[in-house]
Amino acid sequence: MPTLEHNGSSFQVDEDGFLLTGMEEFNEDWIEYVSSVEGIEELTDEHRKVIDSLQEYYKKNGIAPMVRILSKTTGFPLKRIYELFPSGPGKGACKMAGLPKPTGCV
Amino acid sequence: MAKHETPLLDQLESGPWPSFVTDIKRQAEKKPECWDILGILELSFKERITHWKHGGIVGVFGYGGGIVGRYADVPERFPGVEHFHTIRVAQPSSKYYTSKNLRQLMNLWEKHGSGMTNFHGSTGDVILLGTRTENLEPFFWDLTHEMGQDLGGSGSNLRTPACCLGTSRCEWACYDTQEACHSLTMHYQDEIHRPAFPYKFKFKFSGCPNDCVAAIARSDVAVIGTWKDDIRIDQAAVKGYMANEFPANGGAFIGREWDAFDIQKEVIDLCPTNCMWMEDGELKIDDAECTRCMHCINVMPRALRPGAQGGASICVGAKAPILDGAQFATLILPFIPVTKDNDFEELIEFIESIWDWWMEIGKNRERVGETMQRVGLPTFLRAVGVEALPQHVKYPRENPYVFWNEEEVEGGFERDVQEFRARHAA
Ligand code: HEM
Ligand code: HEM
Ligand code: SF4
Ligand code: SF4
């Protein structure tokens, strides 16, 4: 699996750029790195809110929340989430939050 | 990329049916990475196991779906398919093309991908098979800017809708399936490109109960054409069939050892409701008893036509077996108009009543058909504002586990056991 360097931190990632060990390795350098590849120009408090909400839900439930629940907990409609994360909640926000790669009939 | 030995696949070049192996070899002359498609497939034939890794999340900015990521698990041996992502491209209604459009698309695909395709995926999309991550955005740019075409759907969203060819060249179409399919696809672009549902959701449109797009088996909302008034009979043409001037079933059984056409045996006796008969040399139909099964019309297309008042029946909930068993769609709306005149208002209203409910109540990865099973048909009908009808069931329930709402029961559910004991000692 590829190892990725950013600002002196190194990360183990899969082909799609998801953290292999998940939130354990997650840090500010990771956030900055994902911003640069997922089309995010400036990281705002709204981005942080989505990330926090995803991590909190994952720690509690062991799965990523459904889109509907993410919208409810953050108060952001899906449209806003795409404005924040152009690749969407799965490939964009979950990747940044260090959640495992979405699976299933994608 | 070099050729590989493919003794097993080579066997599939014999026989009369067009060989996909021959086709891939031909493409490999132009696109050498295609040798690796054959190489990795040969390995799978030999070892009887797939050589694609689990999953894959790739895409284009702005969309949450449309591309199925895929990586080889033996990339050192087959570098040409190290990345082998599939792009779903939205197809035109009923898949009519001009050679110009297809050439343009193929030129783009040879530039950005393997040149291999699937015409078409079961859901309907044009499937472009095999490209690398870094080619996705450039391909998407060209597709949208040069061709004005878009991606199809994937993920927990509205998938690409599809239709039978309808009024374009079928005399049985009871509404314009292509117009409906195209209009709703455009209307719901957001729902197609940005997954917002508990799970996937599909529409399919057939012009009549022959259901050439198999809507009843392959879509969460199946829109199946039918009619309200009487079957249109041309008695002279009926006589023509009886005199063997026209072949039955449009000639579908020519070449088989069947006797001369016998209207009694092949039509009247096969009508599922027994609502047809001959009287004074004329064919009669008791249309009130006709279930619009299409049989008589299919057998005598020159003599019988669907009625003039077309519309559609809406069936909901078809799905493949996972998780809790396969389902065909179940009838919910026996008849609604499906017309462009009011922008398909009835249909759109109904679909959104399902979504409003299912998006709230559907569990993660629960198809709407499973949600219906979980809550029960009566609850579903209330949720989408439909009055219960005899047509909603094939037969009534046989078990007596009938739930009553408290307000339907005189005196309600609050009872005092002391009061009961006063009348009936323990
Ligand atoms: C439990 C997992 C899955 C289930 C139950 C499932 C089920 C289905 C069903 C019911 C269809 C539609 C068939 C039709 O319309 O006739 C379909 C289509 C498809 N699925 Fe899956 N699938 C699963 C996983 C996957 C995965 C993991 C992939 C790819 C990595 C995948 C790729 C596809 C493709 C490419 C199509 C055709 C889509 C099209 O033609 O538009 N599926 N799947
Ligand atoms: C206060 C507690 C219960 C009462 C008053 C009760 C009463 C009854 C009655 C009157 C029947 C019908 C007998 C017949 O066919 O003539 C029955 C059947 C049955 N009960 Fe219960 N039951 C109770 C608790 C349970 C529990 C806790 C279970 C299982 C965990 C259970 C499982 C069954 C089963 C499997 C049948 C057979 C159903 C059938 O084959 O139709 N019951 N019960
Ligand atoms: S479903 Fe009916 S209307 Fe559509 S093509 Fe088939 S026979 Fe014709
Ligand atoms: S459509 Fe079917 S049910 Fe109706 S008259 Fe013809 S055969 Fe009978």
Short mmCIF file of C-alpha atoms in Angstrom, two decimals, chain A residues 12-79:
data_model
loop_
_atom_site.label_atom_id
_atom_site.label_comp_id
_atom_site.label_asym_id
_atom_site.label_seq_id
_atom_site.Cartn_x
_atom_site.Cartn_y
_atom_site.Cartn_z
CA GLN A 12 -0.73 4.74 4.98
CA VAL A 13 -3.46 4.96 2.34
CA ASP A 14 -5.25 2.67 -0.13
CA GLU A 15 -5.55 3.28 -3.91
CA ASP A 16 -8.45 5.66 -3.39
CA GLY A 17 -6.54 7.71 -0.83
CA PHE A 18 -8.48 6.57 2.26
CA LEU A 19 -6.54 6.21 5.53
CA LEU A 20 -5.86 2.54 6.12
CA THR A 21 -5.85 2.76 9.88
CA GLY A 22 -8.65 5.30 9.98
CA MET A 23 -8.98 7.93 12.66
CA GLU A 24 -5.87 6.79 14.56
CA GLU A 25 -3.64 8.46 12.01
CA PHE A 26 -5.94 11.42 11.44
CA ASN A 27 -4.40 14.86 12.18
CA GLU A 28 -4.23 18.44 10.90
CA ASP A 29 -1.74 17.52 8.18
CA TRP A 30 -4.19 14.94 6.88
CA ILE A 31 -6.98 17.52 6.75
CA GLU A 32 -4.72 19.85 4.84
CA TYR A 33 -3.63 17.12 2.46
CA VAL A 34 -7.18 15.95 1.68
CA SER A 35 -8.26 19.56 1.11
CA SER A 36 -5.60 19.81 -1.58
CA VAL A 37 -6.78 16.72 -3.49
CA GLU A 38 -10.53 16.99 -2.94
CA GLY A 39 -10.98 20.47 -4.39
CA ILE A 40 -11.34 22.38 -1.09
CA GLU A 41 -9.81 25.83 -1.27
CA GLU A 42 -10.27 27.10 2.25
CA LEU A 43 -11.09 25.06 5.29
CA THR A 44 -13.89 26.66 7.32
CA ASP A 45 -15.72 25.97 10.57
CA GLU A 46 -18.45 24.40 8.48
CA HIS A 47 -15.98 21.81 7.18
CA ARG A 48 -14.91 21.14 10.78
CA LYS A 49 -18.51 20.70 11.82
CA VAL A 50 -19.05 18.00 9.18
CA ILE A 51 -15.80 16.25 10.13
CA ASP A 52 -16.59 16.33 13.86
CA SER A 53 -20.08 15.10 13.26
CA LEU A 54 -18.87 12.16 11.13
CA GLN A 55 -16.22 11.16 13.66
CA GLU A 56 -18.55 11.42 16.59
CA TYR A 57 -21.16 9.26 14.86
CA TYR A 58 -18.57 6.72 13.78
CA LYS A 59 -17.07 6.40 17.28
CA LYS A 60 -20.51 5.86 18.75
CA ASN A 61 -22.03 3.58 16.09
CA GLY A 62 -19.13 1.96 14.23
CA ILE A 63 -20.58 3.01 10.85
CA ALA A 64 -20.80 6.18 8.83
CA PRO A 65 -24.14 7.99 9.18
CA MET A 66 -26.71 7.96 6.38
CA VAL A 67 -26.65 11.16 4.33
CA ARG A 68 -29.97 12.17 5.86
CA ILE A 69 -28.61 11.86 9.38
CA LEU A 70 -25.48 13.84 8.50
CA SER A 71 -27.72 16.61 7.17
CA LYS A 72 -29.76 16.54 10.36
CA THR A 73 -26.86 16.57 12.82
CA THR A 74 -24.96 19.32 10.99
CA GLY A 75 -28.02 21.26 9.81
CA PHE A 76 -26.51 21.36 6.29
CA PRO A 77 -28.68 20.30 3.35
CA LEU A 78 -26.96 17.96 0.89
CA LYS A 79 -26.41 20.85 -1.50
#
